[in-house]
């Protein structure tokens, strides 16, 4: 059972069939004038319309990219470079995806100033902190719609309203939220929005950036002037066609899948927390994506948990796939005020619509057995210890163990 759909998803059969003609039969370059090129251009135009429809945008506001990371880079660097004479201050949160966080670190080396807003114990920023961070030099606010590790959803509509009241451009990374909850660029009050295909059963290597009409960006890739001169390079027509089909499918099934996934999610949370001693939920209990659950288990090591679950036939993760090769504690979880030692015992489970065949009771029993086995080998575990009564290393008296 594959339970790591926040890392990537399986390309659906419908998407694959939609893509096939554009690898061989309809292989033309969409920038050419002859018939096979016009056919590819027509497919590109139709795909742009489908992606735009999925987020309530206009097709000329959609720029195709190689994925979420490029979309984030184009939005942030492109805007920062374009508005450098106006200001050099950017506001973000301290739990952003590496595609945003590392882009901002790059800009800091170029003398841009970045304010990193803290989050509360559930992973949500405080609106008052955002208001206080705004200065006359603020040119961009970039805060993700939903976190890729814990699934917490930020108050994007309210953030967007504040940005517009202060004449500040607002970007959100919607890579994890799109296809799981409603993503409407008008309702969200956003100027720039990043999307990725492979998170919604589309192919890897393709994504999009929504750029509200009137917003100007400095291109990062120069060449033949494709994508309105904002992102040069021959378009990945098969990938874009597949991405557009995936957008069409998730939009059509959004409400049905939300109900299905949130029901599985809630049952899983209830059974894990009631079955396994010293187990905790990371992130807000209710304000989260319908498909993402993140647990932490006292006195175990997450990598060992993942390997033992894999041996039992369940593929899950300890957190972001983009950070899985590092032994450092998750910056997202430590930002919640959690003890770094506890953070290492975390497990992220991310579901897909195919998870309806998921046997929750069997899975919880396996997790329970694996956790018990690991605790027997752990020098940190003592079943007689009142862990709830211990203060964590990050807080003062009264913490009651996060």
CSV table of C-alpha atoms in Angstrom, one decimal, residues 13-373:
chain,number,residue,atom,x,y,z
A,13,UNK,CA,-4.6,5.6,-16.8
A,14,UNK,CA,-6.7,8.4,-18.2
A,15,UNK,CA,-3.8,10.9,-18.1
A,16,UNK,CA,-1.4,8.4,-19.7
A,17,UNK,CA,-3.8,7.7,-22.6
A,18,UNK,CA,-4.3,11.4,-23.1
A,19,UNK,CA,-0.5,11.9,-23.4
A,20,UNK,CA,0.4,9.0,-25.7
A,21,UNK,CA,-0.4,10.6,-29.1
A,22,UNK,CA,1.9,13.5,-28.4
A,23,UNK,CA,5.0,11.3,-28.1
A,24,UNK,CA,4.9,9.9,-31.7
A,25,UNK,CA,1.9,10.9,-33.9
A,26,UNK,CA,1.4,14.5,-32.8
A,27,UNK,CA,5.1,15.2,-32.0
A,28,UNK,CA,5.4,18.6,-33.7
A,29,UNK,CA,7.0,21.7,-32.1
A,30,UNK,CA,4.1,24.1,-31.2
A,31,UNK,CA,6.2,27.1,-32.4
A,32,UNK,CA,6.2,25.9,-36.0
A,33,UNK,CA,3.7,26.9,-38.7
A,34,UNK,CA,3.0,23.7,-40.5
A,35,UNK,CA,0.1,21.3,-39.7
A,36,UNK,CA,1.8,19.0,-37.2
A,37,UNK,CA,3.1,22.0,-35.3
A,38,UNK,CA,-0.3,23.7,-35.3
A,39,UNK,CA,-1.8,20.5,-33.9
A,40,UNK,CA,0.7,20.7,-30.9
A,41,UNK,CA,-0.1,24.4,-30.5
A,42,UNK,CA,-3.8,23.7,-30.4
A,43,UNK,CA,-3.2,21.0,-27.7
A,44,UNK,CA,-1.1,23.6,-25.8
A,45,UNK,CA,-3.9,26.2,-26.0
A,46,UNK,CA,-6.6,23.6,-24.8
A,47,UNK,CA,-4.4,22.5,-22.0
A,48,UNK,CA,-3.8,26.1,-20.8
A,49,UNK,CA,-7.6,26.6,-20.8
A,50,UNK,CA,-8.1,23.4,-18.7
A,51,UNK,CA,-5.5,24.5,-16.1
A,52,UNK,CA,-7.0,28.0,-15.9
A,53,UNK,CA,-10.5,26.6,-15.5
A,54,UNK,CA,-9.3,24.4,-12.6
A,55,UNK,CA,-8.2,27.5,-10.5
A,56,UNK,CA,-10.7,30.1,-11.9
A,57,UNK,CA,-8.2,32.0,-13.9
A,58,UNK,CA,-7.9,33.2,-17.5
A,59,UNK,CA,-5.8,31.1,-19.9
A,60,UNK,CA,-3.4,34.0,-20.6
A,61,UNK,CA,-2.5,34.0,-16.9
A,62,UNK,CA,-1.1,30.5,-17.0
A,63,UNK,CA,2.6,29.9,-17.7
A,64,UNK,CA,3.8,26.3,-18.0
A,65,UNK,CA,7.0,25.3,-16.1
A,66,UNK,CA,8.9,22.2,-15.3
A,67,UNK,CA,7.2,21.8,-11.9
A,68,UNK,CA,6.5,23.4,-8.5
A,69,UNK,CA,10.1,24.3,-7.7
A,70,UNK,CA,10.6,26.2,-11.0
A,71,UNK,CA,7.2,27.9,-10.5
A,72,UNK,CA,8.3,29.1,-7.0
A,73,UNK,CA,11.7,30.3,-8.3
A,74,UNK,CA,10.1,32.2,-11.2
A,75,UNK,CA,7.5,33.8,-8.9
A,76,UNK,CA,9.9,34.9,-6.2
A,77,UNK,CA,13.1,35.7,-8.1
A,78,UNK,CA,11.1,37.1,-11.1
A,79,UNK,CA,9.2,39.5,-8.9
A,80,UNK,CA,12.1,40.4,-6.7
A,81,UNK,CA,14.3,41.3,-9.7
A,82,UNK,CA,11.5,43.2,-11.4
A,83,UNK,CA,10.8,45.4,-8.3
A,84,UNK,CA,14.3,45.8,-7.0
A,85,UNK,CA,14.2,49.6,-7.3
A,86,UNK,CA,10.9,49.7,-5.4
A,87,UNK,CA,12.0,47.7,-2.4
A,88,UNK,CA,14.0,44.7,-1.2
A,89,UNK,CA,11.9,43.2,1.6
A,90,UNK,CA,10.1,39.9,1.4
A,91,UNK,CA,7.8,38.2,4.0
A,92,UNK,CA,7.4,34.5,4.4
A,93,UNK,CA,6.8,31.8,7.0
A,94,UNK,CA,9.4,29.6,8.7
A,95,UNK,CA,7.8,26.4,7.5
A,96,UNK,CA,8.0,26.9,3.7
A,97,UNK,CA,9.0,24.2,1.2
A,98,UNK,CA,12.8,24.2,0.3
A,99,UNK,CA,11.9,25.6,-3.1
A,100,UNK,CA,10.8,28.8,-1.4
A,101,UNK,CA,13.1,28.8,1.5
A,102,UNK,CA,16.3,28.2,-0.5
A,103,UNK,CA,15.2,30.7,-3.1
A,104,UNK,CA,14.9,33.3,-0.4
A,105,UNK,CA,18.3,32.4,1.0
A,106,UNK,CA,19.7,33.0,-2.4
A,107,UNK,CA,18.1,36.5,-2.5
A,108,UNK,CA,19.4,37.3,0.9
A,109,UNK,CA,22.9,36.8,-0.5
A,110,UNK,CA,22.0,39.5,-3.0
A,111,UNK,CA,21.1,41.9,-0.2
A,112,UNK,CA,17.4,41.3,-0.1
A,113,UNK,CA,15.8,41.3,3.4
A,114,UNK,CA,13.6,38.4,4.4
A,115,UNK,CA,11.2,38.2,7.4
A,116,UNK,CA,10.4,34.7,8.5
A,117,UNK,CA,7.1,34.6,10.4
A,118,UNK,CA,6.9,32.1,13.2
A,119,UNK,CA,4.0,29.6,13.4
A,120,UNK,CA,2.0,28.5,16.4
A,121,UNK,CA,2.0,24.9,17.8
A,122,UNK,CA,-0.3,23.9,15.0
A,123,UNK,CA,1.8,25.4,12.2
A,124,UNK,CA,-0.3,28.5,11.4
A,125,UNK,CA,1.0,32.0,11.2
A,126,UNK,CA,-0.5,34.8,13.2
A,127,UNK,CA,-2.1,37.5,11.2
A,128,UNK,CA,-0.9,40.2,13.6
A,129,UNK,CA,2.7,39.0,13.0
A,130,UNK,CA,2.2,39.5,9.3
A,131,UNK,CA,0.8,43.0,9.7
A,132,UNK,CA,3.7,44.0,12.0
A,133,UNK,CA,6.3,42.7,9.6
A,134,UNK,CA,5.2,44.9,6.7
A,135,UNK,CA,7.4,47.9,5.9
A,136,UNK,CA,7.6,50.5,3.2
A,137,UNK,CA,10.2,48.3,1.4
A,138,UNK,CA,8.0,45.2,1.4
A,139,UNK,CA,7.5,44.0,-2.2
A,140,UNK,CA,6.4,40.4,-1.8
A,141,UNK,CA,4.6,38.1,0.6
A,142,UNK,CA,5.1,34.4,-0.1
A,143,UNK,CA,3.3,31.9,2.2
A,144,UNK,CA,2.3,28.4,1.2
A,145,UNK,CA,-1.4,27.4,1.0
A,146,UNK,CA,-0.9,24.1,2.8
A,147,UNK,CA,2.2,22.5,4.4
A,148,UNK,CA,3.7,19.5,2.6
A,149,UNK,CA,4.7,17.7,5.9
A,150,UNK,CA,1.8,18.3,8.3
A,151,UNK,CA,-1.0,19.4,5.9
A,152,UNK,CA,-1.9,22.5,7.9
A,153,UNK,CA,-3.8,25.1,5.9
A,154,UNK,CA,-2.9,28.8,6.2
A,155,UNK,CA,-5.4,31.7,6.2
A,156,UNK,CA,-4.6,32.6,2.6
A,157,UNK,CA,-7.7,34.7,1.9
A,158,UNK,CA,-7.0,36.9,4.8
A,159,UNK,CA,-3.3,37.2,4.0
A,160,UNK,CA,-4.2,38.1,0.4
A,161,UNK,CA,-6.6,40.8,1.6
A,162,UNK,CA,-3.9,42.4,3.8
A,163,UNK,CA,-1.4,42.2,0.9
A,164,UNK,CA,-3.8,44.1,-1.4
A,165,UNK,CA,-4.6,46.7,1.2
A,166,UNK,CA,-0.9,47.4,1.4
A,167,UNK,CA,-0.2,47.2,-2.3
A,168,UNK,CA,2.1,44.2,-1.9
A,169,UNK,CA,2.3,41.3,-4.4
A,170,UNK,CA,1.2,37.9,-2.8
A,171,UNK,CA,2.4,34.5,-3.9
A,172,UNK,CA,1.3,31.2,-2.6
A,173,UNK,CA,2.7,27.7,-3.2
A,174,UNK,CA,-0.4,25.6,-3.8
A,175,UNK,CA,1.4,22.4,-4.9
A,176,UNK,CA,0.0,20.3,-2.0
A,177,UNK,CA,-3.4,21.9,-1.7
A,178,UNK,CA,-4.4,21.9,-5.4
A,179,UNK,CA,-6.6,18.9,-6.2
A,180,UNK,CA,-7.4,18.3,-2.5
A,181,UNK,CA,-9.3,21.5,-1.5
A,182,UNK,CA,-10.7,24.3,-3.5
A,183,UNK,CA,-8.1,26.5,-5.1
A,184,UNK,CA,-9.7,29.6,-6.6
A,185,UNK,CA,-7.3,32.4,-7.3
A,186,UNK,CA,-10.1,35.0,-7.0
A,187,UNK,CA,-11.3,33.8,-3.6
A,188,UNK,CA,-7.8,33.4,-2.3
A,189,UNK,CA,-6.8,37.0,-3.3
A,190,UNK,CA,-3.5,35.8,-4.8
A,191,UNK,CA,-1.3,37.4,-7.5
A,192,UNK,CA,1.0,34.4,-8.1
A,193,UNK,CA,0.3,30.7,-7.5
A,194,UNK,CA,2.4,27.6,-8.1
A,195,UNK,CA,1.1,24.3,-9.3
A,196,UNK,CA,2.7,20.9,-9.9
A,197,UNK,CA,1.5,18.0,-12.0
A,198,UNK,CA,2.9,15.0,-10.3
A,199,UNK,CA,1.0,15.6,-7.0
A,200,UNK,CA,-2.3,15.1,-8.7
A,201,UNK,CA,-1.7,11.9,-10.7
A,202,UNK,CA,-0.1,13.7,-13.6
A,203,UNK,CA,3.4,13.2,-15.1
A,204,UNK,CA,6.6,14.5,-13.4
A,205,UNK,CA,8.5,17.4,-14.9
A,206,UNK,CA,5.6,19.8,-15.5
A,207,UNK,CA,3.8,22.4,-13.6
A,208,UNK,CA,2.4,25.9,-13.9
A,209,UNK,CA,2.6,29.4,-12.5
A,210,UNK,CA,-0.5,31.6,-12.3
A,211,UNK,CA,0.4,35.2,-12.9
A,212,UNK,CA,-2.4,37.7,-12.3
A,213,UNK,CA,-3.0,40.0,-15.3
A,214,UNK,CA,-0.9,43.1,-14.8
A,215,UNK,CA,1.8,41.5,-12.8
A,216,UNK,CA,5.3,41.7,-14.4
A,217,UNK,CA,8.1,39.3,-13.8
A,218,UNK,CA,11.7,39.2,-14.9
A,219,UNK,CA,12.3,36.0,-16.9
A,220,UNK,CA,14.8,33.5,-15.4
A,221,UNK,CA,15.2,31.5,-18.7
A,222,UNK,CA,16.0,33.4,-21.9
A,223,UNK,CA,15.7,32.0,-25.3
A,224,UNK,CA,13.1,31.8,-28.1
A,225,UNK,CA,10.4,33.7,-26.2
A,226,UNK,CA,7.9,30.9,-25.5
A,227,UNK,CA,5.3,31.2,-22.8
A,228,UNK,CA,4.9,35.0,-23.5
A,229,UNK,CA,8.6,35.5,-23.1
A,230,UNK,CA,8.4,34.6,-19.4
A,231,UNK,CA,9.7,31.1,-19.7
A,232,UNK,CA,11.6,30.3,-22.9
A,233,UNK,CA,12.2,26.8,-24.2
A,234,UNK,CA,10.2,24.4,-26.3
A,235,UNK,CA,7.1,23.3,-24.3
A,236,UNK,CA,6.8,19.8,-23.0
A,237,UNK,CA,3.6,19.1,-24.9
A,238,UNK,CA,3.0,15.5,-23.8
A,239,UNK,CA,3.6,16.5,-20.1
A,240,UNK,CA,1.4,19.6,-20.4
A,241,UNK,CA,-1.4,17.6,-22.0
A,242,UNK,CA,-1.2,15.1,-19.2
A,243,UNK,CA,-1.1,17.8,-16.5
A,244,UNK,CA,-4.2,19.4,-18.0
A,245,UNK,CA,-6.1,16.1,-18.0
A,246,UNK,CA,-5.1,15.6,-14.4
A,247,UNK,CA,-6.4,19.1,-13.5
A,248,UNK,CA,-9.7,18.3,-15.3
A,249,UNK,CA,-10.1,15.0,-13.3
A,250,UNK,CA,-9.3,16.4,-9.9
A,251,UNK,CA,-11.6,19.4,-10.4
A,252,UNK,CA,-14.5,17.1,-11.4
A,253,UNK,CA,-14.0,14.8,-8.4
A,254,UNK,CA,-12.9,17.4,-5.8
A,255,UNK,CA,-15.9,17.2,-3.5
A,256,UNK,CA,-16.3,13.5,-3.7
A,257,UNK,CA,-12.6,12.9,-3.0
A,258,UNK,CA,-12.6,15.4,-0.1
A,259,UNK,CA,-15.3,13.6,1.7
A,260,UNK,CA,-13.7,10.2,1.1
A,261,UNK,CA,-10.2,11.2,2.1
A,262,UNK,CA,-11.2,13.2,5.2
A,263,UNK,CA,-13.2,10.3,6.5
A,264,UNK,CA,-10.2,7.9,6.2
A,265,UNK,CA,-7.9,10.6,7.7
A,266,UNK,CA,-10.1,11.2,10.7
A,267,UNK,CA,-10.6,7.5,11.4
A,268,UNK,CA,-6.9,6.9,11.1
A,269,UNK,CA,-6.1,9.7,13.5
A,270,UNK,CA,-8.6,8.5,16.1
A,271,UNK,CA,-7.4,4.9,16.0
A,272,UNK,CA,-3.7,5.6,16.1
A,273,UNK,CA,-4.0,8.1,19.0
A,274,UNK,CA,-6.3,5.7,21.0
A,275,UNK,CA,-4.3,2.5,20.3
A,276,UNK,CA,-0.6,3.5,20.6
A,277,UNK,CA,0.7,5.0,23.9
A,278,UNK,CA,2.6,8.3,23.7
A,279,UNK,CA,1.5,9.0,20.1
A,280,UNK,CA,0.7,12.5,19.0
A,281,UNK,CA,-0.7,14.3,16.0
A,282,UNK,CA,1.5,17.0,14.4
A,283,UNK,CA,-0.4,20.0,13.1
A,284,UNK,CA,-3.9,21.2,13.5
A,285,UNK,CA,-6.6,18.6,14.2
A,286,UNK,CA,-9.1,20.1,11.8
A,287,UNK,CA,-7.5,22.8,9.7
A,288,UNK,CA,-5.6,20.4,7.5
A,289,UNK,CA,-5.6,18.8,4.1
A,290,UNK,CA,-8.0,15.8,3.8
A,291,UNK,CA,-5.2,13.4,2.8
A,292,UNK,CA,-2.3,14.3,5.1
A,293,UNK,CA,-1.6,12.9,8.6
A,294,UNK,CA,1.6,13.4,10.5
A,295,UNK,CA,2.2,11.5,13.8
A,296,UNK,CA,5.1,11.4,16.2
A,297,UNK,CA,5.8,8.5,18.5
A,298,UNK,CA,7.8,8.9,21.7
A,299,UNK,CA,11.3,7.3,21.9
A,300,UNK,CA,11.6,5.8,18.4
A,301,UNK,CA,13.6,6.7,15.3
A,302,UNK,CA,11.6,7.6,12.2
A,303,UNK,CA,13.9,6.0,9.6
A,304,UNK,CA,13.7,2.7,11.3
A,305,UNK,CA,9.9,3.0,11.4
A,306,UNK,CA,9.8,3.6,7.7
A,307,UNK,CA,12.0,0.7,6.9
A,308,UNK,CA,10.0,-1.8,9.0
A,309,UNK,CA,6.7,-0.5,7.6
A,310,UNK,CA,8.2,-1.0,4.1
A,311,UNK,CA,9.0,-4.6,5.0
A,312,UNK,CA,5.4,-5.0,5.9
A,313,UNK,CA,4.2,-3.6,2.5
A,314,UNK,CA,3.4,0.0,3.5
A,315,UNK,CA,5.3,2.9,1.9
A,316,UNK,CA,5.2,6.1,4.0
A,317,UNK,CA,7.7,8.8,4.9
A,318,UNK,CA,9.1,10.8,7.9
A,319,UNK,CA,8.4,14.1,6.1
A,320,UNK,CA,9.1,16.0,2.9
A,321,UNK,CA,10.6,13.8,0.2
A,322,UNK,CA,12.8,16.8,-0.8
A,323,UNK,CA,14.5,16.6,2.6
A,324,UNK,CA,14.4,12.8,3.3
A,325,UNK,CA,18.2,12.3,2.7
A,326,UNK,CA,19.2,14.6,5.6
A,327,UNK,CA,19.5,13.3,9.2
A,328,UNK,CA,18.6,16.8,10.7
A,329,UNK,CA,15.3,17.1,12.5
A,330,UNK,CA,12.5,18.5,10.3
A,331,UNK,CA,12.6,22.3,10.3
A,332,UNK,CA,8.8,22.3,10.0
A,333,UNK,CA,8.2,20.2,13.1
A,334,UNK,CA,10.9,22.0,15.2
A,335,UNK,CA,9.2,25.3,14.1
A,336,UNK,CA,6.1,24.0,16.0
A,337,UNK,CA,8.1,24.1,19.2
A,338,UNK,CA,8.6,20.3,19.3
A,339,UNK,CA,11.7,18.8,20.9
A,340,UNK,CA,14.1,17.8,18.1
A,341,UNK,CA,14.5,14.3,19.7
A,342,UNK,CA,10.7,13.8,19.4
A,343,UNK,CA,10.6,15.1,15.9
A,344,UNK,CA,12.8,12.2,14.7
A,345,UNK,CA,10.0,9.8,15.7
A,346,UNK,CA,7.5,11.2,13.1
A,347,UNK,CA,5.6,9.5,10.4
A,348,UNK,CA,3.8,11.2,7.5
A,349,UNK,CA,1.0,9.4,5.8
A,350,UNK,CA,-0.5,10.9,2.7
A,351,UNK,CA,-3.5,9.3,1.0
A,352,UNK,CA,-4.9,9.3,-2.5
A,353,UNK,CA,-8.4,8.6,-3.8
A,354,UNK,CA,-7.3,5.0,-4.4
A,355,UNK,CA,-6.8,4.7,-0.6
A,356,UNK,CA,-10.4,3.7,-0.2
A,357,UNK,CA,-9.2,0.1,-0.2
A,358,UNK,CA,-7.0,0.9,2.7
A,359,UNK,CA,-7.5,-1.4,5.7
A,360,UNK,CA,-7.1,1.0,8.6
A,361,UNK,CA,-7.4,-1.5,11.4
A,362,UNK,CA,-4.7,-3.7,9.9
A,363,UNK,CA,-2.4,-0.8,9.3
A,364,UNK,CA,-2.8,0.6,12.9
A,365,UNK,CA,-2.1,-2.9,14.3
A,366,UNK,CA,1.1,-3.1,12.2
A,367,UNK,CA,2.2,0.4,13.3
A,368,UNK,CA,1.5,-0.5,16.9
A,369,UNK,CA,3.6,-3.7,16.6
A,370,UNK,CA,6.5,-1.9,14.9
A,371,UNK,CA,6.5,1.0,17.4
A,372,UNK,CA,6.5,-1.5,20.3
A,373,UNK,CA,9.4,-3.4,18.7
